[in-house]
Amino acid sequence: MAEIVGAYFTSHVPAIGGAIHKGIQQEPYWKPFFDGFPKVHEWLAEVKPTVAVVFNNDHGLNFFLDKMPTFAVGAAHEYQNADEGWGLPLYKPFKGDPGLSWHIIEQLVDDEFDITTCQTMLVDHALSIPFELAWPGVDEWPVKLVPLHINTVQHPLPSAKRALAFGRSVHRALASWGADERIVVIGTGGLSHQLDGERAGFMNSDYDRFCMDHLASDPDALTKHDVHEIVRLAGTQGVEILNWIAARGALGAGAREIHRNYHLPISNTAAATMLLDPA
Amino acid sequence: MAEIVGAYFTSHVPAIGGAIHKGIQQEPYWKPFFDGFPKVHEWLAEVKPTVAVVFNNDHGLNFFLDKMPTFAVGAAHEYQNADEGWGLPLYKPFKGDPGLSWHIIEQLVDDEFDITTCQTMLVDHALSIPFELAWPGVDEWPVKLVPLHINTVQHPLPSAKRALAFGRSVHRALASWGADERIVVIGTGGLSHQLDGERAGFMNSDYDRFCMDHLASDPDALTKHDVHEIVRLAGTQGVEILNWIAARGALGAGAREIHRNYHLPISNTAAATMLLDPA
Amino acid sequence: MVAPPKQPIPGTHLFDGEAAAKGLALNAMCYSFNDAANRAAFLADEEAYCAKYHLTAEQRAAVAARDVIGMIRAGDNIYYLAKLAGIFGLNVQDVGSMQTGASLAAFNEMLAAQGRGETYETAHREMTHG
Amino acid sequence: MVAPPKQPIPGTHLFDGEAAAKGLALNAMCYSFNDAANRAAFLADEEAYCAKYHLTAEQRAAVAARDVIGMIRAGDNIYYLAKLAGIFGLNVQDVGSMQTGASLAAFNEMLAAQGRGETYETAHREMTHG
Ligand SMILES: [Fe+3]
Ligand SMILES: [Fe+3]
């Protein structure tokens, strides 16, 4: 049987990729953010995951408005990173785990989630940057990947309540997966930030702390705000907290916070990194 | 406020389009099927719909396995028919009703349906043939269109119970639509047929009659079979009954059967046409 | 927990995740046949066209042999397959005849028999055993 | 019945159905910029490239003027817009400065002030009124 070894959460701001590319992680602007990662590396070395189940959101690379899913599940043998329009260097390909993908898909449809399945799927910085932060400079990613996508682009978005239920359904699938794998759950994006509109530059550390304080112990607390309220509190792109909420659901009922780093600003974003153990 | 004027159901076998194209509706093979339509034309002339909300399934024209949604909702200004690979003549374009589409989308997401939204969408014979049967030879379709797609291609499919709930959520949207429209609900496809495998040619009039007998009075009876059981009873493509079940949900709680025609075979299919009034 | 696997349905190949994963290359090729230019390219050079889509050996052999059941076993979905069948000028009765091993006339008679009220089982038995 | 419309959030343009319907042409053009060849084609002949995507007059004017808020008002989504901004060499601080009407330095200072523990409201007030 598979074992869920824990959950890793991090912001995925594109500029982080730029900083890594330039090797300026120790410069004063970046150090407080990258200082959150030695602990992540230690933890990963200890829990030794073999598969990553990643909740993230596409930023206009794989999905367009012709077919914009609420929830999508990748079921590919391999996932490629691709140019997002900025001509940045591409990340290594990601090996898939189609068996686990289809097992999750069966569970989700059985639990009445109306997912879109993707036998081919490009992944963007929302996935590649958390991987590069977790396993910097490796020749090959040490985990297989099942990517799950949540619509944070076009309203109506799924509610936080629905996102948590989605994650909990994924948990049921992971808990019954027969393969001998060590599964790390990953949630990416956030925390508070707003890129568009006259309120661009908005961040809100009060709300961010509320989310981080309740993530392990009481994730249902994060579902008391509807999406409109989350936009008000977290910013238009701060709705990426939905990825964290779903990932928290996938970890299982109990959880214990073992690491937290929070620093702002990183680009226009309040950046955070957390680790949770199952409990 | 909008009014739901009733529901129209019909099979959508591609060969029907061929028969219309050749003008052979009165030949012995085709007459028993087309004899079901004068009553449909009378009824439409009487209830005068201005918008059609159509539950149907794509057959590999608009959706591929890279992004295969469970439920999709069109939100385009116009929908085009296109070559499905057989080089057949194309049908006229279909005018959309994006306002109603987005109203339905808001309701569905509010009711926790995880839909895929489509601002552009090609429609295939599952939509064009029921339109041509309803309004033969018109210069322009007399109704605007909101197309809804249900996955009947790739298992796991949504359950009949989920399809009925999906339709009922659409009903809530239609019942609260403020525009002065007359809405006809349409369900297409089926009834029993199987195109693939050594059981190709399978039909089952007992199950088809069970579905038709309960459609108006007790649609929940159709949800007692899981999808696997429906495949067994109706054939691999007979699962298109999901479109009928969802459309029945969208009509509203009460319904009265006012017309039924059933004839087999049409191509490999047990073909049926029904009209229901709201009750 | 997902319900335990269902009883197989005789003569029926569910297009599920396993089939979809297996059939992706062939389905992608068949999906391309919505475009008339691609149909022409296939007809002009079948070998090159199949190579472009990286069909598996099993898929290539089934296509070369016009073996419909072979394509289904190799993960093709009937809706995509129908577009390839269209290139060969085959309709769904032809495809039915090929899959059941019956002549086209016998397959059509099996359909017609169901239209006269026979069950599929009876009509199928008559088709198979004359 | 869907909940009644929410209170607007100041300075915030939700990318909802209305915006998505309005912005489709512009978003389609921006989505095309994932491809380097399309970025080059836009730079080589902006007028022709915009014409190919049938931008509305409002959208074309906003693009011509590099008016980010104008593009958002015309239905552009920030994630697609960011790809166009990339062509112009603008990062998200540049885009923030353009939308807030503050200088780039003042916008960056507003972000940094939040990093020092000021609320957005305070930092924003300082940015606006010096
Ligand atoms: Fe993001
Ligand atoms: Fe069909």
PDB file of N, CA and C in Angstrom, chain B residues 29 57-66 68 83-87 152-156 193-204 226 228 231-232 236-237 240 264-265 267-268, chain C residues 6-17 20 24 27-28 31 33-34 36 39 69 72-73 77-80 82-83 86 92-93 95-96 99-100 107 110-112 114-115 120 124:
ATOM      1  N   TYR B  29     -37.807   1.957 -45.262  1.00  0.00           N
ATOM      2  CA  TYR B  29     -36.863   1.833 -44.148  1.00  0.00           C
ATOM      3  C   TYR B  29     -36.976   3.020 -43.195  1.00  0.00           C
ATOM      4  N   ASN B  57     -23.805  14.961 -26.612  1.00  0.00           N
ATOM      5  CA  ASN B  57     -22.436  14.484 -26.391  1.00  0.00           C
ATOM      6  C   ASN B  57     -21.624  14.644 -27.655  1.00  0.00           C
ATOM      7  N   ASP B  58     -20.416  15.100 -27.479  1.00  0.00           N
ATOM      8  CA  ASP B  58     -19.477  15.218 -28.587  1.00  0.00           C
ATOM      9  C   ASP B  58     -18.995  13.826 -29.003  1.00  0.00           C
ATOM     10  N   HIS B  59     -18.775  13.658 -30.317  1.00  0.00           N
ATOM     11  CA  HIS B  59     -18.316  12.370 -30.855  1.00  0.00           C
ATOM     12  C   HIS B  59     -16.922  12.536 -31.465  1.00  0.00           C
ATOM     13  N   GLY B  60     -16.031  13.239 -30.753  1.00  0.00           N
ATOM     14  CA  GLY B  60     -14.671  13.358 -31.280  1.00  0.00           C
ATOM     15  C   GLY B  60     -14.508  14.479 -32.283  1.00  0.00           C
ATOM     16  N   LEU B  61     -15.342  15.515 -32.181  1.00  0.00           N
ATOM     17  CA  LEU B  61     -15.156  16.689 -33.036  1.00  0.00           C
ATOM     18  C   LEU B  61     -14.559  17.833 -32.210  1.00  0.00           C
ATOM     19  N   ASN B  62     -15.231  18.192 -31.131  1.00  0.00           N
ATOM     20  CA  ASN B  62     -14.783  19.342 -30.332  1.00  0.00           C
ATOM     21  C   ASN B  62     -13.828  18.954 -29.210  1.00  0.00           C
ATOM     22  N   PHE B  63     -13.985  17.744 -28.702  1.00  0.00           N
ATOM     23  CA  PHE B  63     -13.161  17.322 -27.564  1.00  0.00           C
ATOM     24  C   PHE B  63     -12.273  16.151 -27.943  1.00  0.00           C
ATOM     25  N   PHE B  64     -11.039  16.220 -27.461  1.00  0.00           N
ATOM     26  CA  PHE B  64     -10.142  15.075 -27.597  1.00  0.00           C
ATOM     27  C   PHE B  64      -9.687  14.651 -26.197  1.00  0.00           C
ATOM     28  N   LEU B  65      -8.879  13.626 -26.144  1.00  0.00           N
ATOM     29  CA  LEU B  65      -8.507  13.035 -24.863  1.00  0.00           C
ATOM     30  C   LEU B  65      -7.506  13.892 -24.094  1.00  0.00           C
ATOM     31  N   ASP B  66      -7.034  14.966 -24.716  1.00  0.00           N
ATOM     32  CA  ASP B  66      -6.152  15.880 -23.993  1.00  0.00           C
ATOM     33  C   ASP B  66      -6.939  16.718 -22.985  1.00  0.00           C
ATOM     34  N   MET B  68     -10.771  16.163 -21.770  1.00  0.00           N
ATOM     35  CA  MET B  68     -12.074  15.510 -21.895  1.00  0.00           C
ATOM     36  C   MET B  68     -12.920  15.837 -20.662  1.00  0.00           C
ATOM     37  N   ASP B  83     -16.941  19.437 -40.303  1.00  0.00           N
ATOM     38  CA  ASP B  83     -16.662  18.114 -40.852  1.00  0.00           C
ATOM     39  C   ASP B  83     -16.252  17.178 -39.724  1.00  0.00           C
ATOM     40  N   GLU B  84     -16.953  16.040 -39.625  1.00  0.00           N
ATOM     41  CA  GLU B  84     -16.603  15.068 -38.586  1.00  0.00           C
ATOM     42  C   GLU B  84     -15.709  13.955 -39.123  1.00  0.00           C
ATOM     43  N   GLY B  85     -15.273  14.133 -40.356  1.00  0.00           N
ATOM     44  CA  GLY B  85     -14.376  13.133 -40.919  1.00  0.00           C
ATOM     45  C   GLY B  85     -15.010  12.389 -42.076  1.00  0.00           C
ATOM     46  N   TRP B  86     -16.287  12.625 -42.275  1.00  0.00           N
ATOM     47  CA  TRP B  86     -16.969  11.908 -43.357  1.00  0.00           C
ATOM     48  C   TRP B  86     -17.250  12.829 -44.535  1.00  0.00           C
ATOM     49  N   GLY B  87     -16.825  14.099 -44.450  1.00  0.00           N
ATOM     50  CA  GLY B  87     -16.996  15.013 -45.567  1.00  0.00           C
ATOM     51  C   GLY B  87     -18.449  15.346 -45.900  1.00  0.00           C
ATOM     52  N   THR B 152     -19.767  10.838 -22.742  1.00  0.00           N
ATOM     53  CA  THR B 152     -20.215   9.458 -22.921  1.00  0.00           C
ATOM     54  C   THR B 152     -19.138   8.662 -23.661  1.00  0.00           C
ATOM     55  N   VAL B 153     -17.940   9.228 -23.734  1.00  0.00           N
ATOM     56  CA  VAL B 153     -16.863   8.643 -24.538  1.00  0.00           C
ATOM     57  C   VAL B 153     -15.917   7.803 -23.688  1.00  0.00           C
ATOM     58  N   GLN B 154     -15.416   8.405 -22.629  1.00  0.00           N
ATOM     59  CA  GLN B 154     -14.318   7.811 -21.882  1.00  0.00           C
ATOM     60  C   GLN B 154     -14.747   7.550 -20.440  1.00  0.00           C
ATOM     61  N   HIS B 155     -14.713   6.296 -20.027  1.00  0.00           N
ATOM     62  CA  HIS B 155     -15.044   5.950 -18.639  1.00  0.00           C
ATOM     63  C   HIS B 155     -13.920   6.380 -17.721  1.00  0.00           C
ATOM     64  N   PRO B 156     -14.192   6.811 -16.475  1.00  0.00           N
ATOM     65  CA  PRO B 156     -15.515   6.813 -15.848  1.00  0.00           C
ATOM     66  C   PRO B 156     -16.419   7.942 -16.355  1.00  0.00           C
ATOM     67  N   HIS B 193     -27.971   1.057 -28.286  1.00  0.00           N
ATOM     68  CA  HIS B 193     -27.164   0.680 -29.440  1.00  0.00           C
ATOM     69  C   HIS B 193     -25.734   0.431 -29.006  1.00  0.00           C
ATOM     70  N   GLN B 194     -25.062  -0.387 -29.775  1.00  0.00           N
ATOM     71  CA  GLN B 194     -23.651  -0.683 -29.520  1.00  0.00           C
ATOM     72  C   GLN B 194     -22.951  -0.808 -30.857  1.00  0.00           C
ATOM     73  N   LEU B 195     -21.945   0.019 -31.057  1.00  0.00           N
ATOM     74  CA  LEU B 195     -21.224   0.040 -32.339  1.00  0.00           C
ATOM     75  C   LEU B 195     -19.956  -0.795 -32.297  1.00  0.00           C
ATOM     76  N   ASP B 196     -19.379  -0.952 -31.118  1.00  0.00           N
ATOM     77  CA  ASP B 196     -18.041  -1.543 -31.017  1.00  0.00           C
ATOM     78  C   ASP B 196     -18.071  -2.876 -30.284  1.00  0.00           C
ATOM     79  N   GLY B 197     -17.102  -3.696 -30.622  1.00  0.00           N
ATOM     80  CA  GLY B 197     -16.934  -4.972 -29.951  1.00  0.00           C
ATOM     81  C   GLY B 197     -17.740  -6.077 -30.633  1.00  0.00           C
ATOM     82  N   GLU B 198     -17.532  -7.281 -30.132  1.00  0.00           N
ATOM     83  CA  GLU B 198     -18.197  -8.455 -30.705  1.00  0.00           C
ATOM     84  C   GLU B 198     -19.703  -8.384 -30.479  1.00  0.00           C
ATOM     85  N   ARG B 199     -20.150  -7.538 -29.549  1.00  0.00           N
ATOM     86  CA  ARG B 199     -21.602  -7.383 -29.303  1.00  0.00           C
ATOM     87  C   ARG B 199     -22.196  -6.279 -30.171  1.00  0.00           C
ATOM     88  N   ALA B 200     -21.439  -5.770 -31.158  1.00  0.00           N
ATOM     89  CA  ALA B 200     -21.961  -4.732 -32.062  1.00  0.00           C
ATOM     90  C   ALA B 200     -23.313  -5.172 -32.609  1.00  0.00           C
ATOM     91  N   GLY B 201     -24.264  -4.229 -32.677  1.00  0.00           N
ATOM     92  CA  GLY B 201     -25.597  -4.551 -33.168  1.00  0.00           C
ATOM     93  C   GLY B 201     -26.586  -4.850 -32.055  1.00  0.00           C
ATOM     94  N   PHE B 202     -26.099  -4.827 -30.814  1.00  0.00           N
ATOM     95  CA  PHE B 202     -26.966  -5.068 -29.660  1.00  0.00           C
ATOM     96  C   PHE B 202     -27.984  -3.931 -29.507  1.00  0.00           C
ATOM     97  N   MET B 203     -29.244  -4.285 -29.344  1.00  0.00           N
ATOM     98  CA  MET B 203     -30.295  -3.334 -28.944  1.00  0.00           C
ATOM     99  C   MET B 203     -31.131  -4.012 -27.874  1.00  0.00           C
ATOM    100  N   ASN B 204     -31.927  -3.228 -27.141  1.00  0.00           N
ATOM    101  CA  ASN B 204     -32.693  -3.808 -26.026  1.00  0.00           C
ATOM    102  C   ASN B 204     -33.950  -2.979 -25.807  1.00  0.00           C
ATOM    103  N   ASP B 226     -26.283   1.767 -12.296  1.00  0.00           N
ATOM    104  CA  ASP B 226     -25.018   2.493 -12.443  1.00  0.00           C
ATOM    105  C   ASP B 226     -24.586   2.446 -13.914  1.00  0.00           C
ATOM    106  N   HIS B 228     -22.135   1.134 -15.485  1.00  0.00           N
ATOM    107  CA  HIS B 228     -21.763  -0.175 -15.989  1.00  0.00           C
ATOM    108  C   HIS B 228     -23.011  -0.991 -16.341  1.00  0.00           C
ATOM    109  N   VAL B 231     -24.503   0.297 -19.539  1.00  0.00           N
ATOM    110  CA  VAL B 231     -23.801  -0.258 -20.706  1.00  0.00           C
ATOM    111  C   VAL B 231     -24.318  -1.671 -20.987  1.00  0.00           C
ATOM    112  N   ARG B 232     -24.468  -2.446 -19.950  1.00  0.00           N
ATOM    113  CA  ARG B 232     -24.955  -3.821 -20.121  1.00  0.00           C
ATOM    114  C   ARG B 232     -26.360  -3.819 -20.737  1.00  0.00           C
ATOM    115  N   THR B 236     -22.859  -0.017 -25.435  1.00  0.00           N
ATOM    116  CA  THR B 236     -21.784   0.942 -25.119  1.00  0.00           C
ATOM    117  C   THR B 236     -22.170   2.372 -25.489  1.00  0.00           C
ATOM    118  N   GLN B 237     -22.914   2.568 -26.591  1.00  0.00           N
ATOM    119  CA  GLN B 237     -23.316   3.931 -26.964  1.00  0.00           C
ATOM    120  C   GLN B 237     -24.708   4.276 -26.439  1.00  0.00           C
ATOM    121  N   GLU B 240     -25.814   7.178 -24.016  1.00  0.00           N
ATOM    122  CA  GLU B 240     -26.322   8.509 -24.378  1.00  0.00           C
ATOM    123  C   GLU B 240     -27.649   8.822 -23.691  1.00  0.00           C
ATOM    124  N   LEU B 264     -37.097   0.474 -34.449  1.00  0.00           N
ATOM    125  CA  LEU B 264     -35.756  -0.046 -34.664  1.00  0.00           C
ATOM    126  C   LEU B 264     -35.777  -1.063 -35.781  1.00  0.00           C
ATOM    127  N   PRO B 265     -34.650  -1.225 -36.474  1.00  0.00           N
ATOM    128  CA  PRO B 265     -33.398  -0.460 -36.320  1.00  0.00           C
ATOM    129  C   PRO B 265     -33.382   0.775 -37.220  1.00  0.00           C
ATOM    130  N   SER B 267     -30.139   2.401 -38.677  1.00  0.00           N
ATOM    131  CA  SER B 267     -28.727   2.039 -38.639  1.00  0.00           C
ATOM    132  C   SER B 267     -28.583   0.951 -37.568  1.00  0.00           C
ATOM    133  N   ASN B 268     -27.686   1.071 -36.611  1.00  0.00           N
ATOM    134  CA  ASN B 268     -27.553   0.041 -35.571  1.00  0.00           C
ATOM    135  C   ASN B 268     -28.334   0.375 -34.307  1.00  0.00           C
TER     136      ASN B 268
ATOM    137  N   LYS C   6     -16.306  -4.342 -11.912  1.00  0.00           N
ATOM    138  CA  LYS C   6     -17.576  -4.940 -12.307  1.00  0.00           C
ATOM    139  C   LYS C   6     -17.333  -6.211 -13.101  1.00  0.00           C
ATOM    140  N   GLN C   7     -18.390  -7.014 -13.209  1.00  0.00           N
ATOM    141  CA  GLN C   7     -18.379  -8.170 -14.086  1.00  0.00           C
ATOM    142  C   GLN C   7     -18.157  -7.708 -15.521  1.00  0.00           C
ATOM    143  N   PRO C   8     -17.319  -8.395 -16.276  1.00  0.00           N
ATOM    144  CA  PRO C   8     -17.173  -8.014 -17.687  1.00  0.00           C
ATOM    145  C   PRO C   8     -18.497  -8.219 -18.428  1.00  0.00           C
ATOM    146  N   ILE C   9     -18.715  -7.408 -19.460  1.00  0.00           N
ATOM    147  CA  ILE C   9     -19.901  -7.536 -20.302  1.00  0.00           C
ATOM    148  C   ILE C   9     -19.439  -8.218 -21.585  1.00  0.00           C
ATOM    149  N   PRO C  10     -19.979  -9.383 -21.892  1.00  0.00           N
ATOM    150  CA  PRO C  10     -19.460 -10.140 -23.045  1.00  0.00           C
ATOM    151  C   PRO C  10     -19.486  -9.314 -24.332  1.00  0.00           C
ATOM    152  N   GLY C  11     -18.412  -9.403 -25.100  1.00  0.00           N
ATOM    153  CA  GLY C  11     -18.356  -8.734 -26.399  1.00  0.00           C
ATOM    154  C   GLY C  11     -18.229  -7.235 -26.317  1.00  0.00           C
ATOM    155  N   THR C  12     -17.846  -6.749 -25.131  1.00  0.00           N
ATOM    156  CA  THR C  12     -17.846  -5.304 -24.880  1.00  0.00           C
ATOM    157  C   THR C  12     -16.503  -4.882 -24.309  1.00  0.00           C
ATOM    158  N   HIS C  13     -15.902  -3.855 -24.909  1.00  0.00           N
ATOM    159  CA  HIS C  13     -14.597  -3.350 -24.479  1.00  0.00           C
ATOM    160  C   HIS C  13     -14.808  -1.924 -23.989  1.00  0.00           C
ATOM    161  N   LEU C  14     -14.885  -1.738 -22.688  1.00  0.00           N
ATOM    162  CA  LEU C  14     -15.104  -0.375 -22.178  1.00  0.00           C
ATOM    163  C   LEU C  14     -13.904   0.495 -22.497  1.00  0.00           C
ATOM    164  N   PHE C  15     -14.168   1.684 -23.020  1.00  0.00           N
ATOM    165  CA  PHE C  15     -13.091   2.638 -23.243  1.00  0.00           C
ATOM    166  C   PHE C  15     -12.840   3.379 -21.927  1.00  0.00           C
ATOM    167  N   ASP C  16     -12.000   2.750 -21.109  1.00  0.00           N
ATOM    168  CA  ASP C  16     -11.710   3.300 -19.781  1.00  0.00           C
ATOM    169  C   ASP C  16     -10.278   3.833 -19.762  1.00  0.00           C
ATOM    170  N   GLY C  17      -9.791   4.171 -18.583  1.00  0.00           N
ATOM    171  CA  GLY C  17      -8.462   4.747 -18.468  1.00  0.00           C
ATOM    172  C   GLY C  17      -7.385   3.859 -19.055  1.00  0.00           C
ATOM    173  N   ALA C  20      -7.699   4.076 -22.753  1.00  0.00           N
ATOM    174  CA  ALA C  20      -7.346   5.421 -23.198  1.00  0.00           C
ATOM    175  C   ALA C  20      -5.839   5.622 -23.168  1.00  0.00           C
ATOM    176  N   LEU C  24      -3.748   6.105 -26.994  1.00  0.00           N
ATOM    177  CA  LEU C  24      -3.619   7.546 -27.268  1.00  0.00           C
ATOM    178  C   LEU C  24      -3.108   7.871 -28.676  1.00  0.00           C
ATOM    179  N   ASN C  27      -5.756   7.021 -31.322  1.00  0.00           N
ATOM    180  CA  ASN C  27      -6.881   7.952 -31.236  1.00  0.00           C
ATOM    181  C   ASN C  27      -6.488   9.344 -31.744  1.00  0.00           C
ATOM    182  N   ALA C  28      -5.266   9.759 -31.445  1.00  0.00           N
ATOM    183  CA  ALA C  28      -4.810  11.065 -31.939  1.00  0.00           C
ATOM    184  C   ALA C  28      -4.783  11.073 -33.464  1.00  0.00           C
ATOM    185  N   TYR C  31      -8.376  11.192 -34.671  1.00  0.00           N
ATOM    186  CA  TYR C  31      -8.967  12.524 -34.416  1.00  0.00           C
ATOM    187  C   TYR C  31      -8.538  13.505 -35.503  1.00  0.00           C
ATOM    188  N   PHE C  33      -8.391  13.052 -38.488  1.00  0.00           N
ATOM    189  CA  PHE C  33      -9.144  12.838 -39.733  1.00  0.00           C
ATOM    190  C   PHE C  33     -10.409  13.685 -39.807  1.00  0.00           C
ATOM    191  N   ASN C  34     -10.680  14.507 -38.798  1.00  0.00           N
ATOM    192  CA  ASN C  34     -11.731  15.518 -38.966  1.00  0.00           C
ATOM    193  C   ASN C  34     -11.364  16.486 -40.093  1.00  0.00           C
ATOM    194  N   ALA C  36     -10.025  17.240 -43.786  1.00  0.00           N
ATOM    195  CA  ALA C  36      -9.986  16.566 -45.091  1.00  0.00           C
ATOM    196  C   ALA C  36      -8.550  16.428 -45.612  1.00  0.00           C
ATOM    197  N   ARG C  39      -7.022  13.417 -44.123  1.00  0.00           N
ATOM    198  CA  ARG C  39      -7.535  12.177 -44.713  1.00  0.00           C
ATOM    199  C   ARG C  39      -6.819  11.897 -46.035  1.00  0.00           C
ATOM    200  N   ILE C  69     -11.649  -4.981 -34.620  1.00  0.00           N
ATOM    201  CA  ILE C  69     -11.508  -5.478 -33.247  1.00  0.00           C
ATOM    202  C   ILE C  69     -10.067  -5.308 -32.765  1.00  0.00           C
ATOM    203  N   ILE C  72      -9.717  -1.757 -31.656  1.00  0.00           N
ATOM    204  CA  ILE C  72     -10.392  -1.568 -30.362  1.00  0.00           C
ATOM    205  C   ILE C  72      -9.518  -2.143 -29.243  1.00  0.00           C
ATOM    206  N   ARG C  73      -8.994  -3.338 -29.465  1.00  0.00           N
ATOM    207  CA  ARG C  73      -8.123  -3.959 -28.447  1.00  0.00           C
ATOM    208  C   ARG C  73      -6.874  -3.120 -28.210  1.00  0.00           C
ATOM    209  N   ASN C  77     -10.897   4.228 -29.663  1.00  0.00           N
ATOM    210  CA  ASN C  77     -12.284   4.475 -29.281  1.00  0.00           C
ATOM    211  C   ASN C  77     -13.128   4.511 -30.549  1.00  0.00           C
ATOM    212  N   ILE C  78     -14.313   3.941 -30.483  1.00  0.00           N
ATOM    213  CA  ILE C  78     -15.140   3.777 -31.681  1.00  0.00           C
ATOM    214  C   ILE C  78     -15.470   5.109 -32.353  1.00  0.00           C
ATOM    215  N   TYR C  79     -15.616   6.180 -31.573  1.00  0.00           N
ATOM    216  CA  TYR C  79     -15.966   7.464 -32.186  1.00  0.00           C
ATOM    217  C   TYR C  79     -14.809   8.001 -33.029  1.00  0.00           C
ATOM    218  N   TYR C  80     -13.585   7.807 -32.558  1.00  0.00           N
ATOM    219  CA  TYR C  80     -12.429   8.232 -33.349  1.00  0.00           C
ATOM    220  C   TYR C  80     -12.219   7.246 -34.503  1.00  0.00           C
ATOM    221  N   ALA C  82     -14.338   5.608 -36.094  1.00  0.00           N
ATOM    222  CA  ALA C  82     -15.342   5.799 -37.161  1.00  0.00           C
ATOM    223  C   ALA C  82     -14.832   6.748 -38.242  1.00  0.00           C
ATOM    224  N   LYS C  83     -13.955   7.660 -37.853  1.00  0.00           N
ATOM    225  CA  LYS C  83     -13.409   8.624 -38.833  1.00  0.00           C
ATOM    226  C   LYS C  83     -12.426   7.926 -39.778  1.00  0.00           C
ATOM    227  N   GLY C  86     -14.476   5.774 -42.071  1.00  0.00           N
ATOM    228  CA  GLY C  86     -15.037   6.609 -43.139  1.00  0.00           C
ATOM    229  C   GLY C  86     -14.084   6.746 -44.321  1.00  0.00           C
ATOM    230  N   VAL C  92     -21.286   1.978 -40.237  1.00  0.00           N
ATOM    231  CA  VAL C  92     -21.316   1.226 -38.973  1.00  0.00           C
ATOM    232  C   VAL C  92     -21.840  -0.198 -39.134  1.00  0.00           C
ATOM    233  N   GLN C  93     -22.576  -0.470 -40.231  1.00  0.00           N
ATOM    234  CA  GLN C  93     -22.942  -1.866 -40.484  1.00  0.00           C
ATOM    235  C   GLN C  93     -21.719  -2.650 -40.985  1.00  0.00           C
ATOM    236  N   VAL C  95     -18.701  -2.011 -40.199  1.00  0.00           N
ATOM    237  CA  VAL C  95     -17.864  -2.167 -39.008  1.00  0.00           C
ATOM    238  C   VAL C  95     -18.447  -3.249 -38.092  1.00  0.00           C
ATOM    239  N   GLY C  96     -19.771  -3.296 -38.002  1.00  0.00           N
ATOM    240  CA  GLY C  96     -20.434  -4.331 -37.210  1.00  0.00           C
ATOM    241  C   GLY C  96     -20.183  -5.716 -37.791  1.00  0.00           C
ATOM    242  N   GLN C  99     -16.654  -6.824 -37.021  1.00  0.00           N
ATOM    243  CA  GLN C  99     -16.390  -7.170 -35.620  1.00  0.00           C
ATOM    244  C   GLN C  99     -17.064  -8.467 -35.194  1.00  0.00           C
ATOM    245  N   THR C 100     -18.222  -8.749 -35.809  1.00  0.00           N
ATOM    246  CA  THR C 100     -18.952  -9.957 -35.419  1.00  0.00           C
ATOM    247  C   THR C 100     -18.521 -11.158 -36.248  1.00  0.00           C
ATOM    248  N   PHE C 107     -25.358  -9.537 -40.836  1.00  0.00           N
ATOM    249  CA  PHE C 107     -25.377  -8.534 -39.765  1.00  0.00           C
ATOM    250  C   PHE C 107     -26.633  -7.678 -39.889  1.00  0.00           C
ATOM    251  N   MET C 110     -29.607  -9.475 -38.750  1.00  0.00           N
ATOM    252  CA  MET C 110     -29.647  -9.536 -37.277  1.00  0.00           C
ATOM    253  C   MET C 110     -30.283  -8.264 -36.713  1.00  0.00           C
ATOM    254  N   LEU C 111     -29.930  -7.116 -37.302  1.00  0.00           N
ATOM    255  CA  LEU C 111     -30.552  -5.862 -36.871  1.00  0.00           C
ATOM    256  C   LEU C 111     -32.051  -5.884 -37.183  1.00  0.00           C
ATOM    257  N   ALA C 112     -32.377  -6.302 -38.386  1.00  0.00           N
ATOM    258  CA  ALA C 112     -33.784  -6.312 -38.810  1.00  0.00           C
ATOM    259  C   ALA C 112     -34.614  -7.258 -37.945  1.00  0.00           C
ATOM    260  N   GLN C 114     -34.202  -7.904 -34.839  1.00  0.00           N
ATOM    261  CA  GLN C 114     -34.532  -7.204 -33.594  1.00  0.00           C
ATOM    262  C   GLN C 114     -35.689  -6.223 -33.842  1.00  0.00           C
ATOM    263  N   GLY C 115     -35.722  -5.648 -35.037  1.00  0.00           N
ATOM    264  CA  GLY C 115     -36.821  -4.747 -35.399  1.00  0.00           C
ATOM    265  C   GLY C 115     -38.156  -5.480 -35.463  1.00  0.00           C
ATOM    266  N   TYR C 120     -32.014  -9.552 -28.929  1.00  0.00           N
ATOM    267  CA  TYR C 120     -30.655  -9.578 -29.479  1.00  0.00           C
ATOM    268  C   TYR C 120     -30.096 -10.990 -29.404  1.00  0.00           C
ATOM    269  N   HIS C 124     -28.905 -12.776 -32.631  1.00  0.00           N
ATOM    270  CA  HIS C 124     -27.463 -13.022 -32.727  1.00  0.00           C
ATOM    271  C   HIS C 124     -27.189 -14.508 -32.962  1.00  0.00           C
TER     272      HIS C 124
END
